Amino acid sequence: MEEDFWLRTRLILGDAFVRKIKATKVIVFGVGGVGSWCVEALVRNGIEQITIVDCDVVAPSNVNRQLMALTTTVGQVKVEAMRERLLQINPNAQITALQKVYSKETADEFELEKYDVIVDAIDSLTDKANLILHACSLKNSRFYSSMGAALKLDPTKICVDEFWKVNGCPLGAALRKRFKKNKTFPAKKFKCVFSPELKENHEDVLPEGAERANGSLVHITGIFGFTIAGLVMMDLEKSFQQNEKISDEV
């Protein structure tokens, strides 16, 4: 049965690589509109050791764009609902669900040095900045970050680039401004998914007294998440091929 599950994956990536990625350790911070789709793609691609981090519970406003958010899961802890779904995809996966906040104060609790891949899908500017600095200080980990996916409609405008080349994204600009002001900079380059598109909220639809939020759509957040998963897979496959070539030459 397992071979049937992963046949299409093995056909394009090969048995040796699929066996290799089973041991790849990944941690994803934020399993909302972007992170939930990223995690799903990684598990379906064969990665089995994943830690998911998010402090929230499923809210009704999540149902329009977050993978684990259903009318039947409203009120459940996000990472637990996500873990249950991932194990239905691959019961052999080792999914660690942490209902926590990543912050400067809690950073050491996550032992990031243990992970091969770190994915940032955090909304909070302060926590995102701290995670970027922390993850980029680690020499042996690959790091990927999602910029703002809200207030977007056009999927053809979604881009990938190195952090300092991200343009037209208010979140990216705010992060760069913060790093320059504090004179603390990421120790290495990293890839980001972003879109320069910026639409406006229809503020008139908010109920009176409701907390302000930015509109977002699943076809955008999903593409952001899938794109990060794709970057992870491509970089791992490239590294694997390079190591295989070196091994053959030796």
PDB file of C-alpha atoms in Angstrom:
ATOM      1  CA  MET A   1       0.000   0.000   0.000  1.00  0.00           C
ATOM      2  CA  GLU A   2       2.777   2.456   0.896  1.00  0.00           C
ATOM      3  CA  GLU A   3       4.402   2.035  -2.519  1.00  0.00           C
ATOM      4  CA  ASP A   4       1.072   2.895  -4.157  1.00  0.00           C
ATOM      5  CA  PHE A   5       0.847   6.066  -2.067  1.00  0.00           C
ATOM      6  CA  TRP A   6       4.261   7.390  -3.131  1.00  0.00           C
ATOM      7  CA  LEU A   7       4.575   5.920  -6.642  1.00  0.00           C
ATOM      8  CA  ARG A   8       4.057   9.242  -8.453  1.00  0.00           C
ATOM      9  CA  THR A   9       6.543  10.920  -6.097  1.00  0.00           C
ATOM     10  CA  ARG A  10       9.157   8.216  -6.665  1.00  0.00           C
ATOM     11  CA  LEU A  11       8.663   8.385 -10.430  1.00  0.00           C
ATOM     12  CA  ILE A  12       9.750  12.016 -10.567  1.00  0.00           C
ATOM     13  CA  LEU A  13      12.223  12.120  -7.675  1.00  0.00           C
ATOM     14  CA  GLY A  14      13.597   8.580  -7.528  1.00  0.00           C
ATOM     15  CA  ASP A  15      13.695   6.038  -4.716  1.00  0.00           C
ATOM     16  CA  ALA A  16      17.000   7.185  -3.241  1.00  0.00           C
ATOM     17  CA  PHE A  17      15.870  10.798  -2.842  1.00  0.00           C
ATOM     18  CA  VAL A  18      12.471   9.825  -1.423  1.00  0.00           C
ATOM     19  CA  ARG A  19      14.224   7.664   1.178  1.00  0.00           C
ATOM     20  CA  LYS A  20      16.539  10.578   1.963  1.00  0.00           C
ATOM     21  CA  ILE A  21      13.821  13.144   2.598  1.00  0.00           C
ATOM     22  CA  LYS A  22      12.052  10.882   5.067  1.00  0.00           C
ATOM     23  CA  ALA A  23      14.865  11.765   7.475  1.00  0.00           C
ATOM     24  CA  THR A  24      14.735  15.508   6.746  1.00  0.00           C
ATOM     25  CA  LYS A  25      13.616  17.441   9.823  1.00  0.00           C
ATOM     26  CA  VAL A  26      11.353  20.416   9.140  1.00  0.00           C
ATOM     27  CA  ILE A  27       9.777  22.984  11.453  1.00  0.00           C
ATOM     28  CA  VAL A  28       7.011  25.321  10.266  1.00  0.00           C
ATOM     29  CA  PHE A  29       6.071  28.382  12.300  1.00  0.00           C
ATOM     30  CA  GLY A  30       2.447  29.365  11.682  1.00  0.00           C
ATOM     31  CA  VAL A  31      -0.105  26.967  10.219  1.00  0.00           C
ATOM     32  CA  GLY A  32      -2.611  29.533   9.025  1.00  0.00           C
ATOM     33  CA  GLY A  33      -3.448  30.517   5.470  1.00  0.00           C
ATOM     34  CA  VAL A  34       0.111  29.968   4.210  1.00  0.00           C
ATOM     35  CA  GLY A  35       1.671  27.500   6.633  1.00  0.00           C
ATOM     36  CA  SER A  36      -1.148  24.949   6.570  1.00  0.00           C
ATOM     37  CA  TRP A  37      -0.866  24.450   2.796  1.00  0.00           C
ATOM     38  CA  CYS A  38       2.919  24.346   2.977  1.00  0.00           C
ATOM     39  CA  VAL A  39       2.860  21.578   5.599  1.00  0.00           C
ATOM     40  CA  GLU A  40       0.297  19.557   3.669  1.00  0.00           C
ATOM     41  CA  ALA A  41       2.416  19.698   0.520  1.00  0.00           C
ATOM     42  CA  LEU A  42       5.574  18.656   2.360  1.00  0.00           C
ATOM     43  CA  VAL A  43       3.875  15.627   3.914  1.00  0.00           C
ATOM     44  CA  ARG A  44       2.288  14.592   0.617  1.00  0.00           C
ATOM     45  CA  ASN A  45       5.741  14.900  -0.988  1.00  0.00           C
ATOM     46  CA  GLY A  46       7.144  12.376   1.467  1.00  0.00           C
ATOM     47  CA  ILE A  47       8.710  14.389   4.294  1.00  0.00           C
ATOM     48  CA  GLU A  48       7.869  12.566   7.516  1.00  0.00           C
ATOM     49  CA  GLN A  49       9.502  14.510  10.366  1.00  0.00           C
ATOM     50  CA  ILE A  50       7.711  17.814  10.816  1.00  0.00           C
ATOM     51  CA  THR A  51       7.130  20.091  13.788  1.00  0.00           C
ATOM     52  CA  ILE A  52       4.255  22.562  13.465  1.00  0.00           C
ATOM     53  CA  VAL A  53       4.009  25.627  15.700  1.00  0.00           C
ATOM     54  CA  ASP A  54       0.986  27.880  16.225  1.00  0.00           C
ATOM     55  CA  CYS A  55      -0.676  29.225  19.369  1.00  0.00           C
ATOM     56  CA  ASP A  56      -4.195  29.778  17.995  1.00  0.00           C
ATOM     57  CA  VAL A  57      -7.434  27.839  17.788  1.00  0.00           C
ATOM     58  CA  VAL A  58      -9.523  27.548  14.630  1.00  0.00           C
ATOM     59  CA  ALA A  59     -11.823  30.573  14.275  1.00  0.00           C
ATOM     60  CA  PRO A  60     -14.833  30.981  11.954  1.00  0.00           C
ATOM     61  CA  SER A  61     -12.879  33.629  10.016  1.00  0.00           C
ATOM     62  CA  ASN A  62     -10.216  31.005   9.186  1.00  0.00           C
ATOM     63  CA  VAL A  63     -12.574  28.769   7.196  1.00  0.00           C
ATOM     64  CA  ASN A  64     -12.224  30.714   3.940  1.00  0.00           C
ATOM     65  CA  ARG A  65      -8.492  29.997   3.537  1.00  0.00           C
ATOM     66  CA  GLN A  66      -6.891  27.669   6.114  1.00  0.00           C
ATOM     67  CA  LEU A  67      -6.558  23.972   5.370  1.00  0.00           C
ATOM     68  CA  MET A  68      -7.602  22.539   8.726  1.00  0.00           C
ATOM     69  CA  ALA A  69     -10.336  25.135   9.242  1.00  0.00           C
ATOM     70  CA  LEU A  70     -13.766  23.550   8.745  1.00  0.00           C
ATOM     71  CA  THR A  71     -17.122  24.250  10.306  1.00  0.00           C
ATOM     72  CA  THR A  72     -16.495  21.030  12.254  1.00  0.00           C
ATOM     73  CA  THR A  73     -13.076  22.118  13.586  1.00  0.00           C
ATOM     74  CA  VAL A  74     -13.928  25.643  14.768  1.00  0.00           C
ATOM     75  CA  GLY A  75     -12.686  25.970  18.338  1.00  0.00           C
ATOM     76  CA  GLN A  76     -10.070  23.232  18.035  1.00  0.00           C
ATOM     77  CA  VAL A  77      -6.364  23.900  18.542  1.00  0.00           C
ATOM     78  CA  LYS A  78      -4.945  24.575  15.063  1.00  0.00           C
ATOM     79  CA  VAL A  79      -1.829  22.439  15.357  1.00  0.00           C
ATOM     80  CA  GLU A  80      -3.811  19.507  16.749  1.00  0.00           C
ATOM     81  CA  ALA A  81      -6.393  19.690  13.952  1.00  0.00           C
ATOM     82  CA  MET A  82      -3.564  19.942  11.434  1.00  0.00           C
ATOM     83  CA  ARG A  83      -1.670  17.032  12.968  1.00  0.00           C
ATOM     84  CA  GLU A  84      -4.750  14.812  12.790  1.00  0.00           C
ATOM     85  CA  ARG A  85      -5.164  15.582   9.089  1.00  0.00           C
ATOM     86  CA  LEU A  86      -1.493  14.990   8.286  1.00  0.00           C
ATOM     87  CA  LEU A  87      -1.541  11.598   9.988  1.00  0.00           C
ATOM     88  CA  GLN A  88      -4.523  10.628   7.844  1.00  0.00           C
ATOM     89  CA  ILE A  89      -2.305  11.327   4.825  1.00  0.00           C
ATOM     90  CA  ASN A  90       0.704   9.441   6.200  1.00  0.00           C
ATOM     91  CA  PRO A  91       0.227   7.478   9.442  1.00  0.00           C
ATOM     92  CA  ASN A  92       3.996   6.880   9.541  1.00  0.00           C
ATOM     93  CA  ALA A  93       4.782  10.590   9.743  1.00  0.00           C
ATOM     94  CA  GLN A  94       6.203  11.966  12.968  1.00  0.00           C
ATOM     95  CA  ILE A  95       4.215  15.159  13.479  1.00  0.00           C
ATOM     96  CA  THR A  96       5.010  17.221  16.565  1.00  0.00           C
ATOM     97  CA  ALA A  97       2.312  19.808  17.321  1.00  0.00           C
ATOM     98  CA  LEU A  98       3.344  22.735  19.535  1.00  0.00           C
ATOM     99  CA  GLN A  99       0.696  25.204  20.657  1.00  0.00           C
ATOM    100  CA  LYS A 100       3.208  27.930  21.328  1.00  0.00           C
ATOM    101  CA  VAL A 101       4.284  31.407  20.270  1.00  0.00           C
ATOM    102  CA  TYR A 102       7.741  31.914  18.826  1.00  0.00           C
ATOM    103  CA  SER A 103       9.260  35.013  20.418  1.00  0.00           C
ATOM    104  CA  LYS A 104      12.627  36.284  21.585  1.00  0.00           C
ATOM    105  CA  GLU A 105      11.794  34.914  25.032  1.00  0.00           C
ATOM    106  CA  THR A 106      10.738  31.442  23.848  1.00  0.00           C
ATOM    107  CA  ALA A 107      13.272  31.011  21.022  1.00  0.00           C
ATOM    108  CA  ASP A 108      15.519  28.553  22.868  1.00  0.00           C
ATOM    109  CA  GLU A 109      12.583  26.206  23.527  1.00  0.00           C
ATOM    110  CA  PHE A 110      12.432  25.217  19.843  1.00  0.00           C
ATOM    111  CA  GLU A 111      16.051  24.009  19.475  1.00  0.00           C
ATOM    112  CA  LEU A 112      16.205  25.195  15.882  1.00  0.00           C
ATOM    113  CA  GLU A 113      19.689  23.788  15.401  1.00  0.00           C
ATOM    114  CA  LYS A 114      18.089  20.305  15.220  1.00  0.00           C
ATOM    115  CA  TYR A 115      16.209  21.122  11.990  1.00  0.00           C
ATOM    116  CA  ASP A 116      17.310  20.872   8.380  1.00  0.00           C
ATOM    117  CA  VAL A 117      14.553  23.211   7.163  1.00  0.00           C
ATOM    118  CA  ILE A 118      12.886  26.155   8.917  1.00  0.00           C
ATOM    119  CA  VAL A 119       9.788  27.796   7.442  1.00  0.00           C
ATOM    120  CA  ASP A 120       8.451  31.161   8.601  1.00  0.00           C
ATOM    121  CA  ALA A 121       4.744  31.781   8.089  1.00  0.00           C
ATOM    122  CA  ILE A 122       4.345  34.095  11.110  1.00  0.00           C
ATOM    123  CA  ASP A 123       2.117  37.197  11.011  1.00  0.00           C
ATOM    124  CA  SER A 124       3.608  39.156  13.934  1.00  0.00           C
ATOM    125  CA  LEU A 125       6.265  41.622  12.744  1.00  0.00           C
ATOM    126  CA  THR A 126       8.305  41.421  15.951  1.00  0.00           C
ATOM    127  CA  ASP A 127       8.252  37.629  16.192  1.00  0.00           C
ATOM    128  CA  LYS A 128       8.921  37.283  12.454  1.00  0.00           C
ATOM    129  CA  ALA A 129      11.966  39.552  12.681  1.00  0.00           C
ATOM    130  CA  ASN A 130      13.324  37.591  15.630  1.00  0.00           C
ATOM    131  CA  LEU A 131      12.814  34.265  13.862  1.00  0.00           C
ATOM    132  CA  ILE A 132      14.557  35.533  10.722  1.00  0.00           C
ATOM    133  CA  LEU A 133      17.607  36.630  12.723  1.00  0.00           C
ATOM    134  CA  HIS A 134      17.676  33.380  14.701  1.00  0.00           C
ATOM    135  CA  ALA A 135      17.201  31.037  11.740  1.00  0.00           C
ATOM    136  CA  CYS A 136      19.738  32.870   9.589  1.00  0.00           C
ATOM    137  CA  SER A 137      22.361  32.545  12.322  1.00  0.00           C
ATOM    138  CA  LEU A 138      22.307  28.742  11.899  1.00  0.00           C
ATOM    139  CA  LYS A 139      24.800  27.493   9.325  1.00  0.00           C
ATOM    140  CA  ASN A 140      23.307  24.076   8.586  1.00  0.00           C
ATOM    141  CA  SER A 141      19.607  24.955   8.241  1.00  0.00           C
ATOM    142  CA  ARG A 142      17.707  26.058   5.155  1.00  0.00           C
ATOM    143  CA  PHE A 143      15.329  28.959   5.841  1.00  0.00           C
ATOM    144  CA  TYR A 144      12.308  30.200   3.866  1.00  0.00           C
ATOM    145  CA  SER A 145       9.911  33.033   4.674  1.00  0.00           C
ATOM    146  CA  SER A 146       6.458  34.127   3.577  1.00  0.00           C
ATOM    147  CA  MET A 147       5.873  37.834   3.232  1.00  0.00           C
ATOM    148  CA  GLY A 148       2.361  39.298   3.421  1.00  0.00           C
ATOM    149  CA  ALA A 149      -0.325  37.278   1.630  1.00  0.00           C
ATOM    150  CA  ALA A 150      -3.276  39.498   2.597  1.00  0.00           C
ATOM    151  CA  LEU A 151      -4.943  42.045   0.296  1.00  0.00           C
ATOM    152  CA  LYS A 152      -3.996  40.099  -2.834  1.00  0.00           C
ATOM    153  CA  LEU A 153      -6.198  38.841  -5.671  1.00  0.00           C
ATOM    154  CA  ASP A 154      -3.991  38.186  -8.703  1.00  0.00           C
ATOM    155  CA  PRO A 155      -2.076  34.871  -8.454  1.00  0.00           C
ATOM    156  CA  THR A 156       0.106  35.760 -11.455  1.00  0.00           C
ATOM    157  CA  LYS A 157       1.807  38.488  -9.422  1.00  0.00           C
ATOM    158  CA  ILE A 158       3.181  36.096  -6.799  1.00  0.00           C
ATOM    159  CA  CYS A 159       6.990  36.071  -6.894  1.00  0.00           C
ATOM    160  CA  VAL A 160      10.050  34.474  -5.309  1.00  0.00           C
ATOM    161  CA  ASP A 161      13.214  36.404  -4.549  1.00  0.00           C
ATOM    162  CA  GLU A 162      15.931  36.949  -1.983  1.00  0.00           C
ATOM    163  CA  PHE A 163      14.739  38.967   1.031  1.00  0.00           C
ATOM    164  CA  TRP A 164      16.566  42.184   0.194  1.00  0.00           C
ATOM    165  CA  LYS A 165      15.133  42.119  -3.337  1.00  0.00           C
ATOM    166  CA  VAL A 166      11.487  41.815  -2.242  1.00  0.00           C
ATOM    167  CA  ASN A 167       9.622  44.797  -3.656  1.00  0.00           C
ATOM    168  CA  GLY A 168       6.144  46.254  -3.228  1.00  0.00           C
ATOM    169  CA  CYS A 169       5.425  44.296  -0.032  1.00  0.00           C
ATOM    170  CA  PRO A 170       4.658  46.404   3.079  1.00  0.00           C
ATOM    171  CA  LEU A 171       5.668  43.549   5.403  1.00  0.00           C
ATOM    172  CA  GLY A 172       9.015  43.140   3.672  1.00  0.00           C
ATOM    173  CA  ALA A 173       9.599  46.896   3.819  1.00  0.00           C
ATOM    174  CA  ALA A 174       8.726  46.987   7.527  1.00  0.00           C
ATOM    175  CA  LEU A 175      11.157  44.165   8.261  1.00  0.00           C
ATOM    176  CA  ARG A 176      13.989  45.844   6.374  1.00  0.00           C
ATOM    177  CA  LYS A 177      13.296  49.133   8.149  1.00  0.00           C
ATOM    178  CA  ARG A 178      13.369  47.350  11.509  1.00  0.00           C
ATOM    179  CA  PHE A 179      16.671  45.618  10.776  1.00  0.00           C
ATOM    180  CA  LYS A 180      18.279  48.872   9.632  1.00  0.00           C
ATOM    181  CA  LYS A 181      16.984  50.808  12.640  1.00  0.00           C
ATOM    182  CA  ASN A 182      18.255  48.198  15.102  1.00  0.00           C
ATOM    183  CA  LYS A 183      21.434  47.627  13.083  1.00  0.00           C
ATOM    184  CA  THR A 184      20.856  43.883  13.282  1.00  0.00           C
ATOM    185  CA  PHE A 185      20.803  42.010   9.991  1.00  0.00           C
ATOM    186  CA  PRO A 186      20.170  38.416   8.872  1.00  0.00           C
ATOM    187  CA  ALA A 187      23.485  36.571   8.744  1.00  0.00           C
ATOM    188  CA  LYS A 188      22.730  34.958   5.387  1.00  0.00           C
ATOM    189  CA  LYS A 189      20.484  35.370   2.363  1.00  0.00           C
ATOM    190  CA  PHE A 190      17.143  33.567   2.209  1.00  0.00           C
ATOM    191  CA  LYS A 191      14.275  33.107  -0.223  1.00  0.00           C
ATOM    192  CA  CYS A 192      10.884  34.750   0.226  1.00  0.00           C
ATOM    193  CA  VAL A 193       7.497  34.368  -1.405  1.00  0.00           C
ATOM    194  CA  PHE A 194       5.719  37.689  -1.914  1.00  0.00           C
ATOM    195  CA  SER A 195       3.419  39.725  -4.126  1.00  0.00           C
ATOM    196  CA  PRO A 196       3.693  43.452  -4.922  1.00  0.00           C
ATOM    197  CA  GLU A 197      -0.082  43.640  -5.389  1.00  0.00           C
ATOM    198  CA  LEU A 198      -1.918  45.647  -2.731  1.00  0.00           C
ATOM    199  CA  LYS A 199      -5.700  45.950  -2.750  1.00  0.00           C
ATOM    200  CA  GLU A 200      -7.799  47.832  -0.230  1.00  0.00           C
ATOM    201  CA  ASN A 201     -10.110  46.454   2.432  1.00  0.00           C
ATOM    202  CA  HIS A 202     -13.849  47.023   2.194  1.00  0.00           C
ATOM    203  CA  GLU A 203     -14.024  48.384   5.730  1.00  0.00           C
ATOM    204  CA  ASP A 204     -17.803  48.804   5.484  1.00  0.00           C
ATOM    205  CA  VAL A 205     -18.315  45.030   5.756  1.00  0.00           C
ATOM    206  CA  LEU A 206     -16.784  44.823   9.248  1.00  0.00           C
ATOM    207  CA  PRO A 207     -19.374  44.413  12.008  1.00  0.00           C
ATOM    208  CA  GLU A 208     -19.510  47.319  14.424  1.00  0.00           C
ATOM    209  CA  GLY A 209     -16.891  46.933  17.132  1.00  0.00           C
ATOM    210  CA  ALA A 210     -15.061  44.145  15.317  1.00  0.00           C
ATOM    211  CA  GLU A 211     -11.268  44.047  15.398  1.00  0.00           C
ATOM    212  CA  ARG A 212      -9.690  45.305  12.188  1.00  0.00           C
ATOM    213  CA  ALA A 213      -8.304  42.617   9.910  1.00  0.00           C
ATOM    214  CA  ASN A 214      -7.001  42.392   6.359  1.00  0.00           C
ATOM    215  CA  GLY A 215      -8.911  40.434   3.737  1.00  0.00           C
ATOM    216  CA  SER A 216      -7.248  37.356   2.252  1.00  0.00           C
ATOM    217  CA  LEU A 217      -8.177  34.561  -0.151  1.00  0.00           C
ATOM    218  CA  VAL A 218      -7.299  30.874  -0.308  1.00  0.00           C
ATOM    219  CA  HIS A 219      -6.042  30.848  -3.890  1.00  0.00           C
ATOM    220  CA  ILE A 220      -3.375  33.360  -2.810  1.00  0.00           C
ATOM    221  CA  THR A 221      -2.427  31.956   0.594  1.00  0.00           C
ATOM    222  CA  GLY A 222      -2.443  28.446  -0.853  1.00  0.00           C
ATOM    223  CA  ILE A 223      -0.062  29.402  -3.663  1.00  0.00           C
ATOM    224  CA  PHE A 224       2.240  31.088  -1.141  1.00  0.00           C
ATOM    225  CA  GLY A 225       2.322  27.890   0.941  1.00  0.00           C
ATOM    226  CA  PHE A 226       2.715  25.540  -2.016  1.00  0.00           C
ATOM    227  CA  THR A 227       5.484  27.736  -3.429  1.00  0.00           C
ATOM    228  CA  ILE A 228       7.489  27.542  -0.212  1.00  0.00           C
ATOM    229  CA  ALA A 229       7.025  23.763  -0.189  1.00  0.00           C
ATOM    230  CA  GLY A 230       8.238  23.715  -3.790  1.00  0.00           C
ATOM    231  CA  LEU A 231      11.332  25.732  -2.921  1.00  0.00           C
ATOM    232  CA  VAL A 232      12.115  23.302  -0.108  1.00  0.00           C
ATOM    233  CA  MET A 233      11.775  20.292  -2.395  1.00  0.00           C
ATOM    234  CA  MET A 234      13.826  21.826  -5.203  1.00  0.00           C
ATOM    235  CA  ASP A 235      16.669  22.832  -2.917  1.00  0.00           C
ATOM    236  CA  LEU A 236      16.749  19.440  -1.210  1.00  0.00           C
ATOM    237  CA  GLU A 237      16.750  17.670  -4.573  1.00  0.00           C
ATOM    238  CA  LYS A 238      19.540  19.917  -5.890  1.00  0.00           C
ATOM    239  CA  SER A 239      21.631  19.247  -2.799  1.00  0.00           C
ATOM    240  CA  PHE A 240      20.997  15.506  -3.104  1.00  0.00           C
ATOM    241  CA  GLN A 241      22.071  15.464  -6.748  1.00  0.00           C
ATOM    242  CA  GLN A 242      25.242  17.415  -5.947  1.00  0.00           C
ATOM    243  CA  ASN A 243      26.143  15.005  -3.141  1.00  0.00           C
ATOM    244  CA  GLU A 244      25.465  12.036  -5.432  1.00  0.00           C
ATOM    245  CA  LYS A 245      27.765  13.523  -8.084  1.00  0.00           C
ATOM    246  CA  ILE A 246      30.536  14.055  -5.544  1.00  0.00           C
ATOM    247  CA  SER A 247      30.078  10.499  -4.287  1.00  0.00           C
ATOM    248  CA  ASP A 248      30.331   9.110  -7.829  1.00  0.00           C
ATOM    249  CA  GLU A 249      33.483  11.104  -8.513  1.00  0.00           C
ATOM    250  CA  VAL A 250      35.117   9.832  -5.345  1.00  0.00           C
TER     251      VAL A 250
END
